[in-house]
XYZ file of C-alpha atoms in Angstrom:
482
model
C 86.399 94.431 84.741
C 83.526 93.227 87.231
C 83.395 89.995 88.549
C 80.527 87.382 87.710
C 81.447 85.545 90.651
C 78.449 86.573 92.898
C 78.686 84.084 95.299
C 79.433 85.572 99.243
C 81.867 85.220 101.967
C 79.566 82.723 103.970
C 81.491 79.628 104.638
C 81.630 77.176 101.686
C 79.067 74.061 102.728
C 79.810 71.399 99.481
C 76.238 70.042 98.480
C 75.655 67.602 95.141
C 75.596 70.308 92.924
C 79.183 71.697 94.226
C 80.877 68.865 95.267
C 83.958 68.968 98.103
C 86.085 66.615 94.985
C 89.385 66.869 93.686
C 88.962 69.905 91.459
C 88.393 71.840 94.392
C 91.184 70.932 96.572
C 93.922 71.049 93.607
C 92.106 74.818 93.440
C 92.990 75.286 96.904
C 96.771 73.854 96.585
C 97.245 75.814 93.624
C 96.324 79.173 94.939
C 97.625 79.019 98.530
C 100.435 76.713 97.887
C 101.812 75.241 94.614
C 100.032 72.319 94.111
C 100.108 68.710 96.102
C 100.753 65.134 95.937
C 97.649 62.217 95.626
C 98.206 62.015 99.320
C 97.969 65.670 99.734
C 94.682 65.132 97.799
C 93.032 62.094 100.058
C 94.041 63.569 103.422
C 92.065 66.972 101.857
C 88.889 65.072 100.637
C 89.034 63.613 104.604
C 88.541 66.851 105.867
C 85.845 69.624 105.370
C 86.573 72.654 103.296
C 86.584 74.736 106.439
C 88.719 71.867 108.472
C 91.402 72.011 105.338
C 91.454 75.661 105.668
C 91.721 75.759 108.640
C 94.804 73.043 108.656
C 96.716 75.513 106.265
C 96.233 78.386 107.699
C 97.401 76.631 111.265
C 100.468 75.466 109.952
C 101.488 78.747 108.049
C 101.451 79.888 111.228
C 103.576 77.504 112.693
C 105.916 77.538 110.665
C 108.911 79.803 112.226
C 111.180 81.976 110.061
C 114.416 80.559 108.527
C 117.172 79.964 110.335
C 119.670 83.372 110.526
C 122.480 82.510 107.985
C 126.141 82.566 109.639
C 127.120 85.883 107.669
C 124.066 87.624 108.988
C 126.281 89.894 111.019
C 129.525 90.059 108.231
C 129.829 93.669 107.141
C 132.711 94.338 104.447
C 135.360 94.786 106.857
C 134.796 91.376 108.761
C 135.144 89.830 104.643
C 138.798 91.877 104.312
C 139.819 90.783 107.643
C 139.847 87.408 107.292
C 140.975 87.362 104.016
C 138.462 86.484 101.783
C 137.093 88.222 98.363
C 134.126 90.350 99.089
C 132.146 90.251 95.931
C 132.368 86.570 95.562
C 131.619 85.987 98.962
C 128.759 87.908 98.878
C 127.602 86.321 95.531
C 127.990 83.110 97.121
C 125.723 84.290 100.139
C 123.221 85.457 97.298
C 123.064 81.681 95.857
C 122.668 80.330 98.812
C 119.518 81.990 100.051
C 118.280 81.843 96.980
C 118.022 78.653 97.398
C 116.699 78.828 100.780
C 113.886 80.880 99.453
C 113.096 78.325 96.998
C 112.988 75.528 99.058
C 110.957 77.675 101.687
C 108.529 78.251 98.637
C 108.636 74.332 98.485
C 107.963 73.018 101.440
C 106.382 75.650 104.017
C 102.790 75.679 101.926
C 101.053 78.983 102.453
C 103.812 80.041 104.335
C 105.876 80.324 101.440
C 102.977 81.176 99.142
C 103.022 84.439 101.468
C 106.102 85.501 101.893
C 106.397 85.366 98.041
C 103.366 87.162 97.506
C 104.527 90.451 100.346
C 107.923 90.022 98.657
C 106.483 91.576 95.495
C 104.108 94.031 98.015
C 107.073 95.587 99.798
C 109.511 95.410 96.895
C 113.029 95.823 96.894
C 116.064 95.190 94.129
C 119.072 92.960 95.439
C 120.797 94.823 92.524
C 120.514 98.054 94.631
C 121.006 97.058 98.042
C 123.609 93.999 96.834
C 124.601 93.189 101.158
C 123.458 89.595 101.630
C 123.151 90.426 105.184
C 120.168 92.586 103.981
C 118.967 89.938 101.629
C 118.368 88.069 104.951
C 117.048 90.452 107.206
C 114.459 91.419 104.389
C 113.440 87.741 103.935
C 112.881 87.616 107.872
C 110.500 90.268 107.684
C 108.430 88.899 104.769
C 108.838 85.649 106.715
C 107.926 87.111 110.542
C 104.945 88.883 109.600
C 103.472 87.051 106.453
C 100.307 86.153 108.282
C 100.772 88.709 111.267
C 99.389 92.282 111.954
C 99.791 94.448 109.115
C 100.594 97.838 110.870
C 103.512 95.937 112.276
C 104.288 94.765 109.072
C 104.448 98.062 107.877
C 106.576 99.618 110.542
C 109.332 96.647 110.359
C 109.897 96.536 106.880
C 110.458 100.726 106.253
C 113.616 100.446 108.892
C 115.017 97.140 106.900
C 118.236 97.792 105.686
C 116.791 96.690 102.229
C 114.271 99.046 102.083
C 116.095 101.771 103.929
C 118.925 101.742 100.546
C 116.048 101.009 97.662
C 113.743 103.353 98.177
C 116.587 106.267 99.770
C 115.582 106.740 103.537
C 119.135 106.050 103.810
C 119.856 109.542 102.061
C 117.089 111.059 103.838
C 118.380 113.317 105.953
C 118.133 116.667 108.030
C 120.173 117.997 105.261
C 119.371 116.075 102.061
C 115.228 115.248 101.942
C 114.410 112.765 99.860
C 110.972 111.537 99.412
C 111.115 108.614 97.518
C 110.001 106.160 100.600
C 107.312 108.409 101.746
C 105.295 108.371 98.488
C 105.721 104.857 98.594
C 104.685 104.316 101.947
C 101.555 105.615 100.586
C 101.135 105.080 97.042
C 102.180 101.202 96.188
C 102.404 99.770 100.359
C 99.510 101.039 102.027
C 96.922 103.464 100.355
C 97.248 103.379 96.575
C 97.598 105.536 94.429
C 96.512 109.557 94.741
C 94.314 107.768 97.039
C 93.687 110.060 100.429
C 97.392 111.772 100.536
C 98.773 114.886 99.163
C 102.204 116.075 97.887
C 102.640 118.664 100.715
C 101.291 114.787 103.270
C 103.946 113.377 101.429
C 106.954 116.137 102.161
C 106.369 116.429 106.080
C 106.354 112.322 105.684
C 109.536 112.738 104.750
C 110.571 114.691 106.837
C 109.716 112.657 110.150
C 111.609 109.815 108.355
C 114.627 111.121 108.326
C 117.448 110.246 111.031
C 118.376 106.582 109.493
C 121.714 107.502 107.743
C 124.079 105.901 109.436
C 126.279 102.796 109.972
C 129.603 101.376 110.904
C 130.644 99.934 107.611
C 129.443 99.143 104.800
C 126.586 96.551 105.103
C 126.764 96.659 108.692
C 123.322 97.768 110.643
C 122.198 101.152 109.651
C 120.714 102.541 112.266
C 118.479 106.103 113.695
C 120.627 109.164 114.923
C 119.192 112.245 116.805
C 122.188 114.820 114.309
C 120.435 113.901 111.453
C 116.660 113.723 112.094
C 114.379 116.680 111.201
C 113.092 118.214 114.354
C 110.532 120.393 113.106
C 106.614 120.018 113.662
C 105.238 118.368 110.713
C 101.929 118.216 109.522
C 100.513 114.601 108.118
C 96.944 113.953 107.676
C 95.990 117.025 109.300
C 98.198 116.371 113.124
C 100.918 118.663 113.581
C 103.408 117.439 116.174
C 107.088 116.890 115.993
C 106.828 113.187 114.735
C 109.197 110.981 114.237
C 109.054 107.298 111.889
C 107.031 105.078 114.332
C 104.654 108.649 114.645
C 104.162 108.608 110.898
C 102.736 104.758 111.219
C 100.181 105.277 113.856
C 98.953 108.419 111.990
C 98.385 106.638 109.072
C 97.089 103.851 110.532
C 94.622 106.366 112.737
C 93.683 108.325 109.926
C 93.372 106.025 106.521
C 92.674 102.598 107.978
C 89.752 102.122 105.805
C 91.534 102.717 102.733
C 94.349 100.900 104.034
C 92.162 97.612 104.401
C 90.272 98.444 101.079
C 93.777 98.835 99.278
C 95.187 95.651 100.610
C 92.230 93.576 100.420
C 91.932 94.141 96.993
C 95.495 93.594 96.394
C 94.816 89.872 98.267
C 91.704 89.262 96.419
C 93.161 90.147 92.843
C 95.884 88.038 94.378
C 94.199 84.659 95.259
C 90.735 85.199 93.585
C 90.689 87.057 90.339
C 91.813 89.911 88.541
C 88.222 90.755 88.010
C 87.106 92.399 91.418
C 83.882 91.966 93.283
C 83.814 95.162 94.831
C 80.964 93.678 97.453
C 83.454 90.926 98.115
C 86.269 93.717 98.426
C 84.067 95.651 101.220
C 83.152 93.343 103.373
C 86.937 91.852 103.960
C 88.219 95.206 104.214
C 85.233 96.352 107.211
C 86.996 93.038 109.009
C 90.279 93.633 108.128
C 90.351 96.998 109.720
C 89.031 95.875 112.732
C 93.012 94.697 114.064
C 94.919 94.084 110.483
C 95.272 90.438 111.114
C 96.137 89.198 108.369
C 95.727 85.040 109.085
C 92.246 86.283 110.551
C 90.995 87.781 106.627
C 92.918 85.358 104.604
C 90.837 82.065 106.732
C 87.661 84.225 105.687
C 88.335 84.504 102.596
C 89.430 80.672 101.643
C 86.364 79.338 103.558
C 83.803 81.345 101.780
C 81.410 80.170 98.718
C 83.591 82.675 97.009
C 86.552 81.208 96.748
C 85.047 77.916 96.229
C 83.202 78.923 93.528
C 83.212 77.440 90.170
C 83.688 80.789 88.719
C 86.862 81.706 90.696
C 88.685 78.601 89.302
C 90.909 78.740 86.459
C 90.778 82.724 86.234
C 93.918 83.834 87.218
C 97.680 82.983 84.410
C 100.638 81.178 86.459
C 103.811 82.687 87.628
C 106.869 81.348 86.509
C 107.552 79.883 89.742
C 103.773 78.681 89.841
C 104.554 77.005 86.655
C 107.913 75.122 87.745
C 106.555 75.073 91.385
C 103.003 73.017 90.561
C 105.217 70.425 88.649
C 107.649 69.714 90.895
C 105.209 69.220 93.867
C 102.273 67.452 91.986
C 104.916 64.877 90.571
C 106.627 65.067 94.149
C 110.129 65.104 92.510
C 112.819 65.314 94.530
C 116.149 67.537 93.636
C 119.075 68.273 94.282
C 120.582 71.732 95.069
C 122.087 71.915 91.711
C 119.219 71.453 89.917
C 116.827 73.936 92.318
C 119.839 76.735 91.302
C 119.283 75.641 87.526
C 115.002 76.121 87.565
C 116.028 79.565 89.541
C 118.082 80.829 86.866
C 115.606 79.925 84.158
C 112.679 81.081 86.167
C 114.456 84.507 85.889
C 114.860 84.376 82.366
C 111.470 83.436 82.124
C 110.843 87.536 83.934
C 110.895 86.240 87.637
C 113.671 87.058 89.326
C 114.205 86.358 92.778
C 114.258 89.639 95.045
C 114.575 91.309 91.592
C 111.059 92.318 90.454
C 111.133 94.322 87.465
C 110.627 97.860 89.424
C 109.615 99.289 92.678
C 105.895 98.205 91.790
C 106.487 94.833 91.088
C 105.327 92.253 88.964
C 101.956 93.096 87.504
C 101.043 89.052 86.877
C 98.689 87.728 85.230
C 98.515 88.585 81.619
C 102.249 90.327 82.142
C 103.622 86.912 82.493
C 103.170 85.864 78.907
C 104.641 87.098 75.685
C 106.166 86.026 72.968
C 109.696 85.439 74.272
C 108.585 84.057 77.642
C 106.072 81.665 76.475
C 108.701 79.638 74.906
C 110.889 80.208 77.561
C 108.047 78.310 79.852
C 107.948 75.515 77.727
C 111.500 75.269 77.462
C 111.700 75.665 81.994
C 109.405 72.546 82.116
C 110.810 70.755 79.493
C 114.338 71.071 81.327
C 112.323 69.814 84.989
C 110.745 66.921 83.354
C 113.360 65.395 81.414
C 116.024 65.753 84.050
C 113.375 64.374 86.394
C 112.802 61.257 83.869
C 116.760 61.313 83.811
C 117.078 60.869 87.368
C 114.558 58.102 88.231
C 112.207 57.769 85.645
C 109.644 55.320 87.947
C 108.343 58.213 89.290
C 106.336 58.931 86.300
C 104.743 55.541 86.490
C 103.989 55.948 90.258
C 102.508 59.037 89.202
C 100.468 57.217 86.444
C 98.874 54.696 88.824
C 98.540 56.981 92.084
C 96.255 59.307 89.592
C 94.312 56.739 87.358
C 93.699 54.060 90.780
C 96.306 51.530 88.074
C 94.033 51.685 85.234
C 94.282 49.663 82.240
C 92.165 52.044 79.698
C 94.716 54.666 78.429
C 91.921 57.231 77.687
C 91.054 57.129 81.911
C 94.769 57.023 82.374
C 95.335 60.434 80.402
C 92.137 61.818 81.592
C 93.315 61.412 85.198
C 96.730 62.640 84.537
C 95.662 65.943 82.895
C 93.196 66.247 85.676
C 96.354 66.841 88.227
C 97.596 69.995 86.075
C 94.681 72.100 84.494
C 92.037 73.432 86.917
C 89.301 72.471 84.793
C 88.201 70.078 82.023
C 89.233 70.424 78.579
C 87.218 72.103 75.854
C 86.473 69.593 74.195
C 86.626 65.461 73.680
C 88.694 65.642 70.642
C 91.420 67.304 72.964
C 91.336 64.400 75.744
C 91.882 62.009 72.389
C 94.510 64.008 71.333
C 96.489 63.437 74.467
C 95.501 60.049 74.792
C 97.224 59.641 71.225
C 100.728 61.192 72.696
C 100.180 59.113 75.764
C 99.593 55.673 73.366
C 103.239 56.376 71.980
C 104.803 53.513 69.855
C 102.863 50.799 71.921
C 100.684 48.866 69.396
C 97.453 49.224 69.238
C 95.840 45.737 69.767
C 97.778 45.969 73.181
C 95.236 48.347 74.436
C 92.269 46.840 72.782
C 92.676 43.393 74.239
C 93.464 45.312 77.727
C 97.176 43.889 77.931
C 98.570 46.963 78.385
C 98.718 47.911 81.525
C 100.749 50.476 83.836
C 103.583 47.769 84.786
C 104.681 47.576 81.290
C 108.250 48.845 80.952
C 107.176 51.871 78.489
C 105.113 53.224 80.814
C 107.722 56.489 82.043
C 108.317 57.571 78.290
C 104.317 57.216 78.128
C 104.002 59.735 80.583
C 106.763 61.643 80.073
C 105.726 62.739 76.861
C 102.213 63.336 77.577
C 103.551 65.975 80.364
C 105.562 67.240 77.563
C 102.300 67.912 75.685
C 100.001 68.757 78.761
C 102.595 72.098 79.478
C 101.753 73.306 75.887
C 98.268 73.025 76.619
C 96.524 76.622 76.936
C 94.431 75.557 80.652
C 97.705 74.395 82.392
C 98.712 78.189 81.618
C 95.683 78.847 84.308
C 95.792 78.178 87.982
């Protein structure tokens, strides 16, 4: 479907008619983040648009990868030798940077945003690969080039142990071919599908992959060996030569770099935008995006522009699980503990998002894909679980909440508007839906309290007030929408 969004990729200047106001900047923590605190809010509305882009994009950058794990270098031996079970260590390892990721998704903004969003680009199964150690050294590359050069990206992550095991280049071999990475390569990382590759590009691919088969012990570094590497000529893309893996990159990166940026700018727009493409819009990031592949360079583009910004690109794209839980957690700025992070990650993988477990080797289609029957309830039932342990735990944060949002108002209808505000990314449909709320939010409290104005936001009620109207604003259809 084509986009109605018409607007361009000239830098978003706010004017009276499209205000630089709260809607906007929630839009902007929403898509490139996972939502943000009132304060996040203020220090956004003191900026420009193009200043507050600029300040994300700046500290993605910033931020360095995660700190190596102290197993990183444990292969199966090193667990026998000093005595310790294997399997449970290594499902131990697995919980643990789990919950690394998580909190990484947490706290590093756009940073994290990214790394998620290349984790389900270059896609691998944990179930296949199952080493820890490769869990890691996966997660570094996602991490390292997130906002970096893309052709780098590329060449880094095919010689991850990760990859190398998922998608066979492991059994690729002299003796054995197997092509299953090089019509990858192609068809989901870098050109799409049957897009500007044959079958016969596709089998001399493979064969200048070949070579990384081998290792010391079982997850210990695999790594390239002259005895098993195809010395042949091969032909790719029309050069014959006797390549070899970092060959097969700068071939494809001489030969298909327009469809390259095409295929990945799409991928980013349909990503952050819309699902419904504005070919135009599509163009003209790909004819800069193939200028070096920077990534950081295409993404600030793209967030400054009247595009983004525009009314039509708000609310048009259906929340991830972990947008779901994610957008919660940092809009109410709740504060958990380790047990409790393990808990939403375990339920966000019920609800069909898995960490480093996407559902195949093409990943999580999104959007509509995210909702059914079954996982519907099971995203009520995820948010339920965050805001009643949350109320549980320290319930005054719902009445912080309540008075950061409304500026301490005393008129229960302003109070609910301003709450629902935080969550949806536009207004309701209709008045009689604001009233409905404001009814949840009104609870047991009498009401001559709120028509003589003695109610107010101090009252001891006030968490269960707001508790429940959360517990009515996740069932809402718009806080479905990001």
């Amino acid at each position: 479907m084509t986009s109605c969004n018409v607007s361009s990729l000239s830098i978003f200047i706010p004017s009276a008619e499209r205000p630089w106001n709260a809607e906007r900047v929630n839009h902007v923590l929403r898509r490139l983040s996972f939502g943000g605190t009132t304060s996040d809010i203020t220090a956004a509305l003191n900026l420009s648009p193009e200043q507050f882009i600029d300040s994300l994009v700046d500290q993605a950058l910033a931020i360095p990868p995660s700190a190596e794990p102290s197993w990183n270098s444990w292969t199966y031996q090193d667990y026998i030798n000093a005595g310790l079970d294997f399997d449970e260590e290594t499902q131990n390892n697995h919980l643990e940077w789990g919950l690394q990721t998580y909190n990484d998704m947490l706290d590093h903004g756009l940073k994290g945003r990214l790394t998620m969003f290349w984790h389900n680009h270059f896609v691998t199964e944990l179930d296949v690969y199952y080493c820890s150690n490769y869990m890691y050294r996966y997660y570094n590359v996602l991490q390292t080039y997130a906002l970096g050069n893309f052709s780098e990206f590329v060449r880094a992550i095919g010689k991850s142990e990760a990859m190398l095991l998922y998608l066979n280049g492991f059994e690729n071999s002299l003796y054995n071919a197997n092509e299953n990475y090089a019509r990858e390569l192609y068809e989901l990382f870098t050109l799409g599908e049957n897009n500007g590759y044959t079958q016969a590009d596709i089998v001399e691919t493979s064969k200048a992959l070949t070579g990384y088969n081998h290792w010391n012990d079982f997850c210990d570094y695999i790594y390239f060996d002259q005895s098993s590497f195809n010395t042949s000529d091969k032909t790719i893309f029309g050069q014959t030569g006797n390549w070899d893996y970092d060959d097969v990159i700068d071939i494809l990166f001489q030969e298909k770099s327009d469809l390259i940026a095409n295929f990945i700018c799409r991928k980013l727009y349909t990503y952050f935008v819309s699902p419904n493409v504005n070919e135009t819009i599509v163009s003209e990031l790909a004819s800069i995006f193939v200028v070096d592949f920077d990534i950081a360079n295409v993404l600030r583009i793209l967030f400054k522009s009247e595009h983004f910004f525009d009314s039509l690109a708000i609310g048009t794209l259906i929340k991830s699980p972990y947008d779901l839980t994610n957008n919660v957690i940092k809009t109410l700025n709740f504060s958990f503990d380790d047990n409790i992070k393990l808990g939403v990650i375990y339920l966000n993988g019920i609800a069909g998002q898995s960490l480093y477990n996407p559902v195949d080797v093409a990943g999580w289609q999104g959007n509509h894909d995210w909702i059914n029957s079954s996982t519907l309830t099971a995203r009520w039932e995820i948010l339920n679980y965050i805001i009643v342990t949350a109320y549980n735990i320290d319930p005054e944060v719902f009445r912080t909440f309540a008075i950061e949002s409304s500026n301490n108002s005393n008129d229960p209808y302003l109070v609910t508007k301003s709450i629902i505000e935080r969550f949806v990314p536009k207004a309701l449909h209709t008045l009689e839906d604001y009233e409905a709320a404001t009814d949840v939010f009104k609870y047991d409290v009498p009401s001559n309290y709120f028509d003589d104005g003695s109610w107010n936001l101090s009252w001891d009620v006030v968490p269960i007030q707001v508790g429940l109207l959360l517990l009515h604003i996740i069932k809402m259809p718009e806080f479905q929408l990001k």
